[in-house]
Every structure is written in C-alpha cells, then in structure tokens.
Tab-separated table of C-alpha atoms in Angstrom:
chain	number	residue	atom	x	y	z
G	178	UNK	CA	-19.696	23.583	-24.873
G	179	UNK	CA	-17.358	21.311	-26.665
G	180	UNK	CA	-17.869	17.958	-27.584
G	181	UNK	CA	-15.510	16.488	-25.270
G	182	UNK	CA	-17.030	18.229	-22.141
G	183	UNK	CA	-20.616	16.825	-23.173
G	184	UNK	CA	-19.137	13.213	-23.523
G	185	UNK	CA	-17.239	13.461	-20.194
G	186	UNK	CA	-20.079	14.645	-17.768
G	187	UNK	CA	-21.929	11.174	-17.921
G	188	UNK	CA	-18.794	9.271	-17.696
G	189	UNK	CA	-17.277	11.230	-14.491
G	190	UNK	CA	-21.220	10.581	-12.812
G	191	UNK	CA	-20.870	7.247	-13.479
G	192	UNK	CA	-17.265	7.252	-12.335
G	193	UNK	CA	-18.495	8.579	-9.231
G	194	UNK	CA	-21.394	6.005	-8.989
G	195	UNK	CA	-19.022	3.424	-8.979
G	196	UNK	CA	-16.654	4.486	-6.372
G	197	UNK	CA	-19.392	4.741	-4.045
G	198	UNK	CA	-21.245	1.511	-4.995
G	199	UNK	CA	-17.648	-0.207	-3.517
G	200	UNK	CA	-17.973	1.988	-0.410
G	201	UNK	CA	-15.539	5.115	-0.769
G	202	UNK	CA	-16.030	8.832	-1.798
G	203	UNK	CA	-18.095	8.243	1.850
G	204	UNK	CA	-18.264	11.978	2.638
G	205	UNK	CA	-20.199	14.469	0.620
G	206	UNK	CA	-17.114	16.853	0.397
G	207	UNK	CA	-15.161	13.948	-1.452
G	208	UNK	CA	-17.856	13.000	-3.573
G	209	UNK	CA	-18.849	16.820	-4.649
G	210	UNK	CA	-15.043	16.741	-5.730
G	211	UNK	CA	-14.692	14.145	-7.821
G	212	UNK	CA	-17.821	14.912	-9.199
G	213	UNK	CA	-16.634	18.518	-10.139
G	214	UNK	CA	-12.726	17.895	-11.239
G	215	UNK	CA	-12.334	17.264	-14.598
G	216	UNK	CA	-9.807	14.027	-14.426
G	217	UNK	CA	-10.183	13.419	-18.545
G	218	UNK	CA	-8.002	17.630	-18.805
G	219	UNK	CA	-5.320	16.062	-16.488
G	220	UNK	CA	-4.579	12.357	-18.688
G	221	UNK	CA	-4.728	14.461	-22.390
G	222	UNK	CA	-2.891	11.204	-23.908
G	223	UNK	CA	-5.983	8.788	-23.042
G	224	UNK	CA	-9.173	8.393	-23.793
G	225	UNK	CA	-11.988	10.192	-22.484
G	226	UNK	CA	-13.374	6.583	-21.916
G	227	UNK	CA	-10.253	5.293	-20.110
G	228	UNK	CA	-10.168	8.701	-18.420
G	229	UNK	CA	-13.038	8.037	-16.282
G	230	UNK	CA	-12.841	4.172	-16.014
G	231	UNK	CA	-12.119	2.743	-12.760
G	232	UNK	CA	-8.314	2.130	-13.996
G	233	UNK	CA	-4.863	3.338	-13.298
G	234	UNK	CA	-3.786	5.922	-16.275
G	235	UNK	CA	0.056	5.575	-16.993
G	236	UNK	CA	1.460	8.810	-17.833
G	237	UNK	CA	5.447	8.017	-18.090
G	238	UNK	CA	7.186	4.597	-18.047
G	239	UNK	CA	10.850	3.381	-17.916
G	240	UNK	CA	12.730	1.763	-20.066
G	241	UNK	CA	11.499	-1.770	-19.596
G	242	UNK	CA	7.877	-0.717	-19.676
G	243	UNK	CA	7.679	-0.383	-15.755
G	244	UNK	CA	5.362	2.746	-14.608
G	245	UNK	CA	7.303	5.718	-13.307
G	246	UNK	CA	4.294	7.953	-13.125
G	247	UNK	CA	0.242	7.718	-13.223
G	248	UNK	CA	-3.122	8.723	-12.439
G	249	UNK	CA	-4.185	6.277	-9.794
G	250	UNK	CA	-7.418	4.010	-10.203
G	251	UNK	CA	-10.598	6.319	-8.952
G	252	UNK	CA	-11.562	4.068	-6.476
G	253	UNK	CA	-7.837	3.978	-4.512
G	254	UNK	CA	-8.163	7.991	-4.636
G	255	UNK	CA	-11.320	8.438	-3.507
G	256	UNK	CA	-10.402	5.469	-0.732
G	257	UNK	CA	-7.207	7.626	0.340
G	258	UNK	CA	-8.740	11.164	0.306
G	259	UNK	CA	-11.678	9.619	2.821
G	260	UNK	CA	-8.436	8.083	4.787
G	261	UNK	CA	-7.200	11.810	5.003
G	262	UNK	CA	-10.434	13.521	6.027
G	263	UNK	CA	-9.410	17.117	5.061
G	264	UNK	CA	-11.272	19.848	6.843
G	265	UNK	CA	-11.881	23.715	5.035
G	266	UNK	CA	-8.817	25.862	5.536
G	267	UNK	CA	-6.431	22.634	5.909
G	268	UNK	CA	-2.885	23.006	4.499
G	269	UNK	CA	-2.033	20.247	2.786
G	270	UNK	CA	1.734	18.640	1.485
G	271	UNK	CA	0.773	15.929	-1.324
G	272	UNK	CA	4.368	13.710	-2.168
G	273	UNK	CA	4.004	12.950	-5.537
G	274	UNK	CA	2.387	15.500	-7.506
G	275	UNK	CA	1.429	13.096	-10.259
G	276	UNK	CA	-0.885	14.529	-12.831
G	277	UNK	CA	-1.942	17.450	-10.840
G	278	UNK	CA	-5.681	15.321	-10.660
G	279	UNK	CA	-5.165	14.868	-6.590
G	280	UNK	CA	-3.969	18.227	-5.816
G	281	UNK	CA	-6.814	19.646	-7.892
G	282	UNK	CA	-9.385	17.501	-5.514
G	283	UNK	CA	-7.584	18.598	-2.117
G	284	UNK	CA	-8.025	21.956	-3.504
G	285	UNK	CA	-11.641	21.640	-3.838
G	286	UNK	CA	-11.779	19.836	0.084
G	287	UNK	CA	-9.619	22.214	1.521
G	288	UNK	CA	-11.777	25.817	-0.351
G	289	UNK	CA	-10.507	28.899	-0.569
G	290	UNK	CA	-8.896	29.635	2.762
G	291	UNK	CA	-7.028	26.529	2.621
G	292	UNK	CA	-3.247	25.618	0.264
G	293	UNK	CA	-2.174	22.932	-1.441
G	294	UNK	CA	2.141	21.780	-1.948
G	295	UNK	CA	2.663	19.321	-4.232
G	296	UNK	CA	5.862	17.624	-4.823
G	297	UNK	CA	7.857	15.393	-6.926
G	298	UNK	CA	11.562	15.057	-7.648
G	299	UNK	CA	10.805	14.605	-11.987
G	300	UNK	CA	10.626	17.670	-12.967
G	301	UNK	CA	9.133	15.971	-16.280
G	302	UNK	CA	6.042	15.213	-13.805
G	303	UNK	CA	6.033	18.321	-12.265
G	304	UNK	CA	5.737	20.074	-15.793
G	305	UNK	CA	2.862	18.205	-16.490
G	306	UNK	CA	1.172	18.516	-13.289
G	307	UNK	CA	1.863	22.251	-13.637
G	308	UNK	CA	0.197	22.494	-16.796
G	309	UNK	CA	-3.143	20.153	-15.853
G	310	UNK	CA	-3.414	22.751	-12.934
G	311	UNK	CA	-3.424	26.014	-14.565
G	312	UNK	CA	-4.942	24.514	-17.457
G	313	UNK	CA	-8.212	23.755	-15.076
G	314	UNK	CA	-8.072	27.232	-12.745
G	315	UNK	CA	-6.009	25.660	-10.222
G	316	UNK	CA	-2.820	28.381	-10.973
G	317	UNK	CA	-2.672	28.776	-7.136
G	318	UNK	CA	-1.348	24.915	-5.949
G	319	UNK	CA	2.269	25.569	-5.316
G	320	UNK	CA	4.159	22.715	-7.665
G	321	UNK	CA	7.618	21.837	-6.667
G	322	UNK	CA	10.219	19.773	-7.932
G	323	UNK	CA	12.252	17.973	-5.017
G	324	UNK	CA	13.274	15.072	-3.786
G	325	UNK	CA	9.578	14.154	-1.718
G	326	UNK	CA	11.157	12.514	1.169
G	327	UNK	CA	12.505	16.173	2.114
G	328	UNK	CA	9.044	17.592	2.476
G	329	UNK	CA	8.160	21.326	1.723
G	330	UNK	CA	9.180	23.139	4.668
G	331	UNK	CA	8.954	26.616	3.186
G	332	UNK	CA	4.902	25.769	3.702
G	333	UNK	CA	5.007	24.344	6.648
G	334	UNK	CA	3.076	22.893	9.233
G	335	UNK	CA	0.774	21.020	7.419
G	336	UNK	CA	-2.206	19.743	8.797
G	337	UNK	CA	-2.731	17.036	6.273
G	338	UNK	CA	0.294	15.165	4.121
G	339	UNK	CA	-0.554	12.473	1.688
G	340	UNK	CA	1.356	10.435	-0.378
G	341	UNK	CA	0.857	8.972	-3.530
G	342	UNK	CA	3.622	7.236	-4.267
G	343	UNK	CA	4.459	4.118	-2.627
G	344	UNK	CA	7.130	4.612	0.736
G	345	UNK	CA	9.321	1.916	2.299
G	346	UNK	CA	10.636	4.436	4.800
G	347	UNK	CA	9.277	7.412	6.855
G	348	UNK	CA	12.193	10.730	6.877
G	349	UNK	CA	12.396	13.170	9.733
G	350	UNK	CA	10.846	16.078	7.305
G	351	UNK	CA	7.619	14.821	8.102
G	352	UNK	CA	7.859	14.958	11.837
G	353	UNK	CA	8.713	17.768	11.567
G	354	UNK	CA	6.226	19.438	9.060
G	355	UNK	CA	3.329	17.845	10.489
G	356	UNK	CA	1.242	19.734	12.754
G	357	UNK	CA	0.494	18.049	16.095
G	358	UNK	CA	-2.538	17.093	15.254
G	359	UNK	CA	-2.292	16.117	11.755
G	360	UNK	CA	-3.007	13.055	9.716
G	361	UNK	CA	-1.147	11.550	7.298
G	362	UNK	CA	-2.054	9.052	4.425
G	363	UNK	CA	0.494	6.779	2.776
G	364	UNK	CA	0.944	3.753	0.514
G	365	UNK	CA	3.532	2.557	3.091
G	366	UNK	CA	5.505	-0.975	2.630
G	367	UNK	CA	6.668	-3.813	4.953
G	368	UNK	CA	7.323	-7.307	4.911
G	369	UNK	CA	6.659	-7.316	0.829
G	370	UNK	CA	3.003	-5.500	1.296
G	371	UNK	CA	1.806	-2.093	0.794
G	372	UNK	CA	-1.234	-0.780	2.883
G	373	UNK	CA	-2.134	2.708	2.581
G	374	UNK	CA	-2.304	3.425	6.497
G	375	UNK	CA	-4.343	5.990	7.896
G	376	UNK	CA	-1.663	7.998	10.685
G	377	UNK	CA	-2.685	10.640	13.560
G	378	UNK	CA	0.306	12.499	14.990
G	379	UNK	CA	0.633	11.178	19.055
G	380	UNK	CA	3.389	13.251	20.124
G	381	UNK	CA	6.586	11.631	18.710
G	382	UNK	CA	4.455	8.831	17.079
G	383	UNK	CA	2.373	8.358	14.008
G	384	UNK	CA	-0.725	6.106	15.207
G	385	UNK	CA	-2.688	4.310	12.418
G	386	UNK	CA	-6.437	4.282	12.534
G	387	UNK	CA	-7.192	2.468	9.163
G	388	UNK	CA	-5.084	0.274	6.622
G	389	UNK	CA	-6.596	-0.532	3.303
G	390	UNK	CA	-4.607	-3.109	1.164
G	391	UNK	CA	-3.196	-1.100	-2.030
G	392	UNK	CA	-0.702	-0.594	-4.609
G	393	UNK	CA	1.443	2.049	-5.787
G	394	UNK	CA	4.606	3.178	-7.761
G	395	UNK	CA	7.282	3.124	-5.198
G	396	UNK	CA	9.448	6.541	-4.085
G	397	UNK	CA	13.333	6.988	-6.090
G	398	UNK	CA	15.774	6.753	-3.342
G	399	UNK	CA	14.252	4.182	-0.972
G	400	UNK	CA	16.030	1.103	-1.219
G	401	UNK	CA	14.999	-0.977	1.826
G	402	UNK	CA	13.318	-3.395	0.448
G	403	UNK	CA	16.001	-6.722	-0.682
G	404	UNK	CA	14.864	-9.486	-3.535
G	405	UNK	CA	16.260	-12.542	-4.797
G	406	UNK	CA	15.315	-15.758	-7.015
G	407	UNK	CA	15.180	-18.880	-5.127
G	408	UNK	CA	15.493	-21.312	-8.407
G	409	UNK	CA	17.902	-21.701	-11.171
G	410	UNK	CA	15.613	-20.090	-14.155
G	411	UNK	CA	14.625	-16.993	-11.826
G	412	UNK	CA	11.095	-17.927	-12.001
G	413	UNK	CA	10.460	-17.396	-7.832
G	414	UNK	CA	11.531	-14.612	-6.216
G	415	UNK	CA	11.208	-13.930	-2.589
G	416	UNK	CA	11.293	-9.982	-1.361
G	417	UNK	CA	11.715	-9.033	2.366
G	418	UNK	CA	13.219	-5.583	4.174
G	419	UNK	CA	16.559	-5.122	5.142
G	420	UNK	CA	16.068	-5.979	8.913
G	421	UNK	CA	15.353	-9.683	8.338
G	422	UNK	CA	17.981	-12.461	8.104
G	423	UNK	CA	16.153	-13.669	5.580
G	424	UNK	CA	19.081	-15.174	2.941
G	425	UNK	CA	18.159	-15.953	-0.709
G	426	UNK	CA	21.513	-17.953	-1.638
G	427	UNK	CA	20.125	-20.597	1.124
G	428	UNK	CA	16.727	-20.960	-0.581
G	429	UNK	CA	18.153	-21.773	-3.527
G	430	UNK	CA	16.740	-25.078	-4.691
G	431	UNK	CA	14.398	-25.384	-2.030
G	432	UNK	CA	11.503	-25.361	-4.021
G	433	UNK	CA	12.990	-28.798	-5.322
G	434	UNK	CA	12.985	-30.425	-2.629
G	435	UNK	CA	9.850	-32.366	-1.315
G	436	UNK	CA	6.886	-30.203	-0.189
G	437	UNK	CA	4.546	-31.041	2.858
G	438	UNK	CA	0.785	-29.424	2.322
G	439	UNK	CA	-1.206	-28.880	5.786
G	440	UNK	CA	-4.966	-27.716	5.082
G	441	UNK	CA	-6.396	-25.167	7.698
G	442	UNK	CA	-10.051	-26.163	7.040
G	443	UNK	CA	-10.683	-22.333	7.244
G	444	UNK	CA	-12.814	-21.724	4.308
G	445	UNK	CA	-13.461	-18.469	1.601
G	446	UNK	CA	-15.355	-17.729	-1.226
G	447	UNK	CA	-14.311	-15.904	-4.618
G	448	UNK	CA	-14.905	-12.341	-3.277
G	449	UNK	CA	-14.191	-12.941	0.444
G	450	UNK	CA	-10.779	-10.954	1.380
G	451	UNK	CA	-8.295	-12.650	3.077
G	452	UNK	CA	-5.096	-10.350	2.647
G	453	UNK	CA	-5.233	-9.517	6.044
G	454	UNK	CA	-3.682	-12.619	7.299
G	455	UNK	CA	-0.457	-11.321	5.801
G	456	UNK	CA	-0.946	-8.366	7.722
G	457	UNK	CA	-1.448	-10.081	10.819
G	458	UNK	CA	1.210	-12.074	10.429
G	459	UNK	CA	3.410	-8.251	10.539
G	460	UNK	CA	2.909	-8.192	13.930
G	461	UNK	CA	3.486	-11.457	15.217
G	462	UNK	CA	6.514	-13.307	13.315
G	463	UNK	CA	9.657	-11.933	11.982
G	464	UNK	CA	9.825	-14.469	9.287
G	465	UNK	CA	6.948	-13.042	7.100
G	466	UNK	CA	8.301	-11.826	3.375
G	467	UNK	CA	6.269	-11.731	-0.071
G	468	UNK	CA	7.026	-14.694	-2.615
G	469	UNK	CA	6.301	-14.236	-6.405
G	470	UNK	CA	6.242	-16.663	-9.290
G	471	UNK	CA	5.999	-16.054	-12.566
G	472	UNK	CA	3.292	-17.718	-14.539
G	473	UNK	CA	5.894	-20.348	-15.959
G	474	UNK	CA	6.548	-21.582	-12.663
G	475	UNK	CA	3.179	-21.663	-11.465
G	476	UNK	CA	1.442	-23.715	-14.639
G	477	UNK	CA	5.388	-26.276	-14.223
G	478	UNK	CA	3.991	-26.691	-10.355
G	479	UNK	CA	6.729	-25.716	-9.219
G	480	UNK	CA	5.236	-23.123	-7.093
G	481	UNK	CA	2.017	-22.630	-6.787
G	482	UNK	CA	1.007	-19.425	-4.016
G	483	UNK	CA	-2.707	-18.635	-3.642
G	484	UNK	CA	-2.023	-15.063	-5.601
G	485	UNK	CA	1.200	-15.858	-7.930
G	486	UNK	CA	2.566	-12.526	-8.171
G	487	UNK	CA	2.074	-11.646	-4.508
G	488	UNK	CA	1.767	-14.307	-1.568
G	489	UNK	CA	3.005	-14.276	1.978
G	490	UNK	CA	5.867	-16.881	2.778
G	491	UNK	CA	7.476	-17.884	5.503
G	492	UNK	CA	11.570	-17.790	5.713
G	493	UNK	CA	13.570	-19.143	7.765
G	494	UNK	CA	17.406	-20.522	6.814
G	495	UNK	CA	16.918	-23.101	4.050
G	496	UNK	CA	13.037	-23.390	4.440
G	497	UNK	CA	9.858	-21.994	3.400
G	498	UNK	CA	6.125	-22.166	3.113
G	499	UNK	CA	4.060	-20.382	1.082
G	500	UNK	CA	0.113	-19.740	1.433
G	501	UNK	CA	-2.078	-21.714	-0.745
G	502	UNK	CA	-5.647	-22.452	-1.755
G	503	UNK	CA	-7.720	-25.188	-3.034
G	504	UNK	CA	-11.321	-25.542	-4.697
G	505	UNK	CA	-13.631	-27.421	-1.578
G	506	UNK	CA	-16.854	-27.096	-4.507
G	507	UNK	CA	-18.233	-24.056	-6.578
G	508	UNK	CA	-17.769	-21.117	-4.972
G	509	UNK	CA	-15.864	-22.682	-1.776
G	510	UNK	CA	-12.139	-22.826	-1.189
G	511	UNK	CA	-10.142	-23.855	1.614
G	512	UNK	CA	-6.616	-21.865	2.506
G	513	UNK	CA	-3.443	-23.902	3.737
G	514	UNK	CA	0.578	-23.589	3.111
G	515	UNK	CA	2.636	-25.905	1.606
G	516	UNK	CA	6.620	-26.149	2.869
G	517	UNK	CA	9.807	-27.020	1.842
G	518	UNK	CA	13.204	-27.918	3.024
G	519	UNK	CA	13.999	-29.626	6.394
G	520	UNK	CA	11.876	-27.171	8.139
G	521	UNK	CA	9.159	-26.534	5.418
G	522	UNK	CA	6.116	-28.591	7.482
G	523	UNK	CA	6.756	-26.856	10.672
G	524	UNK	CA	6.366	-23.712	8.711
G	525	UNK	CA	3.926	-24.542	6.815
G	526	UNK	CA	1.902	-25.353	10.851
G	527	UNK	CA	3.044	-22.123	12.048
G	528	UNK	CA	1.544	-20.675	8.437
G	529	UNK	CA	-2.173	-22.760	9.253
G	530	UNK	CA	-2.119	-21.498	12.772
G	531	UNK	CA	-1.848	-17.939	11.727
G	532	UNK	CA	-5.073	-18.208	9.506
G	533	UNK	CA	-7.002	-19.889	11.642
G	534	UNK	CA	-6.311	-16.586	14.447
G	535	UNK	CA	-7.882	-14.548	11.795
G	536	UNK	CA	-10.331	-16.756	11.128
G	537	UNK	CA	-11.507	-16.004	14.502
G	538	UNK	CA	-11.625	-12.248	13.733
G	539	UNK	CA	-11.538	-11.836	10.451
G	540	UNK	CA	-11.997	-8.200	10.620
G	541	UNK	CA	-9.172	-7.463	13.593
G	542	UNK	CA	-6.309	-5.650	12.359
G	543	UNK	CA	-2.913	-4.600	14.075
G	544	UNK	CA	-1.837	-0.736	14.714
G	545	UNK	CA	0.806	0.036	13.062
G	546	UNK	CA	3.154	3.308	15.136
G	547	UNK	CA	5.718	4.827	13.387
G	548	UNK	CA	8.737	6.826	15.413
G	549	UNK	CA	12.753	8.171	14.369
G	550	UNK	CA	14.753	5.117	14.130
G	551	UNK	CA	16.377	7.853	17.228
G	552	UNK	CA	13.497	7.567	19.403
G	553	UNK	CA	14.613	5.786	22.309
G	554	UNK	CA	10.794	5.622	24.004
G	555	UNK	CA	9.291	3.626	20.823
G	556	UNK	CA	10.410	0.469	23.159
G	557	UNK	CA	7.980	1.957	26.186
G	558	UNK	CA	4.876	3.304	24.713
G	559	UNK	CA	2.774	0.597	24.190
G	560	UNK	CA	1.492	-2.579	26.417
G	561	UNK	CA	4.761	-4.950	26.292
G	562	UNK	CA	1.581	-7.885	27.309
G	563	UNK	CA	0.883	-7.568	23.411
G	564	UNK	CA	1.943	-9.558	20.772
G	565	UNK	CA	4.052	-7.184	18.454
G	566	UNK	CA	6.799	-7.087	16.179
G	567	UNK	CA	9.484	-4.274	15.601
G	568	UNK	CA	10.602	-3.148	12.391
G	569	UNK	CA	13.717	-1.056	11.827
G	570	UNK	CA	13.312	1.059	8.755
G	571	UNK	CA	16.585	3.679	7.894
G	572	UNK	CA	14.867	6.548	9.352
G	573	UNK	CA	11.817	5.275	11.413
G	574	UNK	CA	10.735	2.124	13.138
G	575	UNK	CA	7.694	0.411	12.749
G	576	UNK	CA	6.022	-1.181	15.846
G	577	UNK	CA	3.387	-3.226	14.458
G	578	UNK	CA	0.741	-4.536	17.602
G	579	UNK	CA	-1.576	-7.302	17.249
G	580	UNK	CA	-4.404	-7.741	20.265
C-alpha cells in the first residue's frame, strides 16, 4: 500500500466525521460513500491535506483568477447528495461533471444496476473528470461534453438530476428528461441568492421540499442575472434579475445622500442564521436584490451591509436600504436597515418589518415551484389567498409562496 493511501484513510474518516458533526452525510448510503471514494485521486494538483479538508478545491480558473471549475467543499456535497436521496438502480444526469468526485459517489448510491451521465460543456473538465473516473474503477460513468442546459437525452428519463454548478434559469431538457417522479437538486439563483433547492416533479411543476443557503460557480450561457455600481469609484454594486425595474443609473449617488437607520430590536448571536430573511423576502416583495461592497467602502462608511460581499437591499427608483447589524453586548447583536434617498426610511420600515415576520418563525421557509415560462396554469395552481411573488426567468418561472 503506498504511502499516500496510508496518509489519506485517516484524513477522509475525519473528513467524514466532520460532515456529520454539522448534520449532513444523514443517511448511511451517503456516508458509506464518502467514506469509500477516494476524493485526494480526483484533485492530483493539491494536497492530500487540502484534499480532505472541509474546503472548496479549485481545479481551473480564468483569467482574472475567478474559479471556472472545482471540487466543492465536503460538507455542501454531502448536504446536496442527502437533498437528492438516490435510491439503488436510480439513473442519474449530474450537470457539471467537475472532477469526476460526485459522479464517482452517485455511482456508489445508485450500485450496480443503476447509471450515472455526467456533463459539462469544457471539454478541458470533462478530460479530467474522465481520467479521475477510470483512474478509480469508475470506466462505466458515461462523461459528456455539452452544453449542460441541453441535458443528456440519449440516457434518458432520469430519475435523479443534480447540478453542481450554479443555474439562474431552468431549460425545457429537464422537463423533459425527468421522470415523473423524480427529484432534482440545484444551486439555483434569484433575487442575488443561491439556495440549492430540493425539487419533486408535480406534473408540469418542480415543487421544492428543502432549500439550503449555498454557493456555486455559475452555468456559461445564463445571463439573467443584471449588475451595476451605484457610486463613482465602483466600490457598491447592486445585482438583481432581469424581471425587476430595478435601474442602477438612478442609484447612482444615493449612497451620498443622508441615511435613516431603523433598529428592529430582533436580536442574534454569532452563529445564529439569519439568511433566511432574504429568502423570505423572495416571496413577498419585488424589490429584493443583493448589494455588495468592497472592503474599501465598507471601512470609508460608506456602506456598511451586515455581510459586505452579500446583503439583501431594497430598490426602488432612486432609493435603497440595505440590512444591517449592530453589537447589543458580547455575543448579542441586533439586525435593522439603514436607507437612502427620498424614499430610503420607508424602505428601510418595510426592510424591519420583514425581519421581525421571521422573527416570528424563524424556521418557516417559502416553496419555491418552477414551470415553462409557456405554462399558462403556473397562474392557477396554487392558493391565490397566499402571499407570493412571480418570477419570470427565460425559460421557466419561479412562483415563490410564503404562508
């Protein structure tokens, strides 16, 4: 046995511990996999150390140092594969083959009677996901290099797809290579978040039944998402989808203008959550887009959001509020919004009112169903009583329902 192989059995165990000390690998079958897959023979380049750490592995980057391609953080694929809850003798259609790691753990869910597809439109990716699999018995995972929002049809119906690469949009080929009963796990983004939703096919819709806040390299080819800086040294940028009204040109300055501050008196401490106000928010006001600010901006005061890189705001014409925190005492923080422009403190209210709702139910969340932008029925299928907001995607609409 080679050196290598001695040194990585402890790590991968205590990989494993770890993902299940945070609460996912939750089924035997996922944890047997992960404890059997070799991860440190599919990321050659890094260390057998950072191999098994609880880290995203980089594999190919662009120009500007952005990631193109990686191994995702342990935890977030052992959190997706319980999402997808494969069964023995599943077929399975992974979008975005990656380093070959995640197709060689559906391969161990799904056993011998099952198949595995894996796609991904570099062929510079596929090449190495290719090699990873045969390189660890896996010769048998069919590896193809396409464009992912087309699907695999050739293999089709699938009873489980999963993506790991981040979507903005939803394309017919998955209607229509999902089986009618299938589920379907992706990082899937609206409104300047990215939640890797849990979907069971309902007829013509896909019907979340869990949401867990994530991140992930986003698809080639879906451009849905707009941006623009709202200050003369591009130090805030705001992002929102291409449905809103939402205008960057009329934000600009706005952050110069006075600011009103409204507390919520709702109160957190350094490890409580409290993302899911944003994702509330999805399904109750159209207005709702990400703001980020570089640290420059944030140490100048200029703006100060309660995560810098990735806060919900507010939009509306030439106003905004952004969420915010401040220390109470050690260990105790209380969440509010600051606003600007002429209709920044209203905004910053409507902001306050929408934590204090999920203070109230912290752990409530909205279903998300996802039809073709075609689907005339997507109006009709749910209780119109319910608070909800529509999204219009390219290809599919979101309805996102809050109770």
């Amino acid at each position: 046995m080679s050196t290598i192989t001695d040194a990585a059995k402890p790590l991968r165990t205590a990989m494993v511990d770890r993902v299940k000390a945070v609460g996912h690998a939750s089924t035997p079958a996922v944890e047997e996999a992960m404890r059997i897959v070799p991860r440190h023979e599919f990321v050659p380049e890094a260390s057998i150390e950072d191999a098994y750490a609880d880290i995203a592995v980089i594999t190919k980057s662009a120009s500007d140092g952005s990631p193109l391609s990686c191994a995702s953080a342990p935890t977030i694929v052992a959190m997706m594969l319980d999402q997808l809850q494969v069964e023995p003798g599943n077929r399975i259609l992974e979008i975005g083959a990656g380093t070959g790691y995640n197709a060689a753990l559906l391969t161990q869910l799904t056993g011998p009677g099952g198949a595995v597809t894996t796609v991904d439109i570099d062929p510079e990716v596929t090449a190495g996901a290719r090699r990873g699999l045969d390189e660890t018995g896996n010769d048998h995972v069919n590896v193809i290099t396409r464009d992912g929002s087309l699907g695999a049809a050739e293999n089709a119906p699938y009873d489980r797809i999963i993506f790991t690469v981040g979507a903005w949009d939803l394309t017919p080929a998955f209607w229509e290579q999902l089986a009618p009963d299938g589920r379907l796990v992706v990082p899937l983004r609206w409104r300047g978040q990215t939640r890797s939703v849990a979907f069971v096919r309902d007829g013509d819709a896909l019907v979340s039944d869990s949401m867990e806040l994530c991140g992930f390299v986003p698809m080639i080819g879906q451009e849905g998402e707009r941006s623009g800086a709202i200050d003369s040294e591009d130090l805030v940028t705001l992002y929102w989808d291409a449905d809103q009204t939402i205008d960057a040109t009329k934000l600009s300055g706005v952050l110069d203008q006075s600011k009103e501050t409204i507390w919520s008196k709702v109160l957190v401490g350094p490890q409580d959550p409290f993302d899911s106000i944003w994702l509330r928010i999805t399904g109750r006001d159209s207005r709702i887009c990400r703001i980020s600010a570089d640290r420059a901006a944030v140490d100048a005061g200029l703006c100060t959001p309660a995560i810098p890189i990735r806060s919900p705001a507010l939009a509306e014409d030439d106003s905004l509020a952004y969420l915010v925190f401040r220390k109470i005492e050690e260990g105790t923080f209380e969440l509010g919004a600051i606003g600007h422009g002429p209709n920044g403190r209203h905004l910053a209210g409507q902001l306050c009112h929408e934590i204090e709702a999920w203070n109230h139910d912290r752990n409530a969340r909205p279903t998300v169903r996802v039809y073709l932008a075609a689907t005339a029925r997507s109006a009709h299928s749910f209780d119109q009583a319910m608070t909800h907001q529509t999204i219009e995607k390219t290809a599919s609409r979101l309805v996102v329902t809050v109770s």
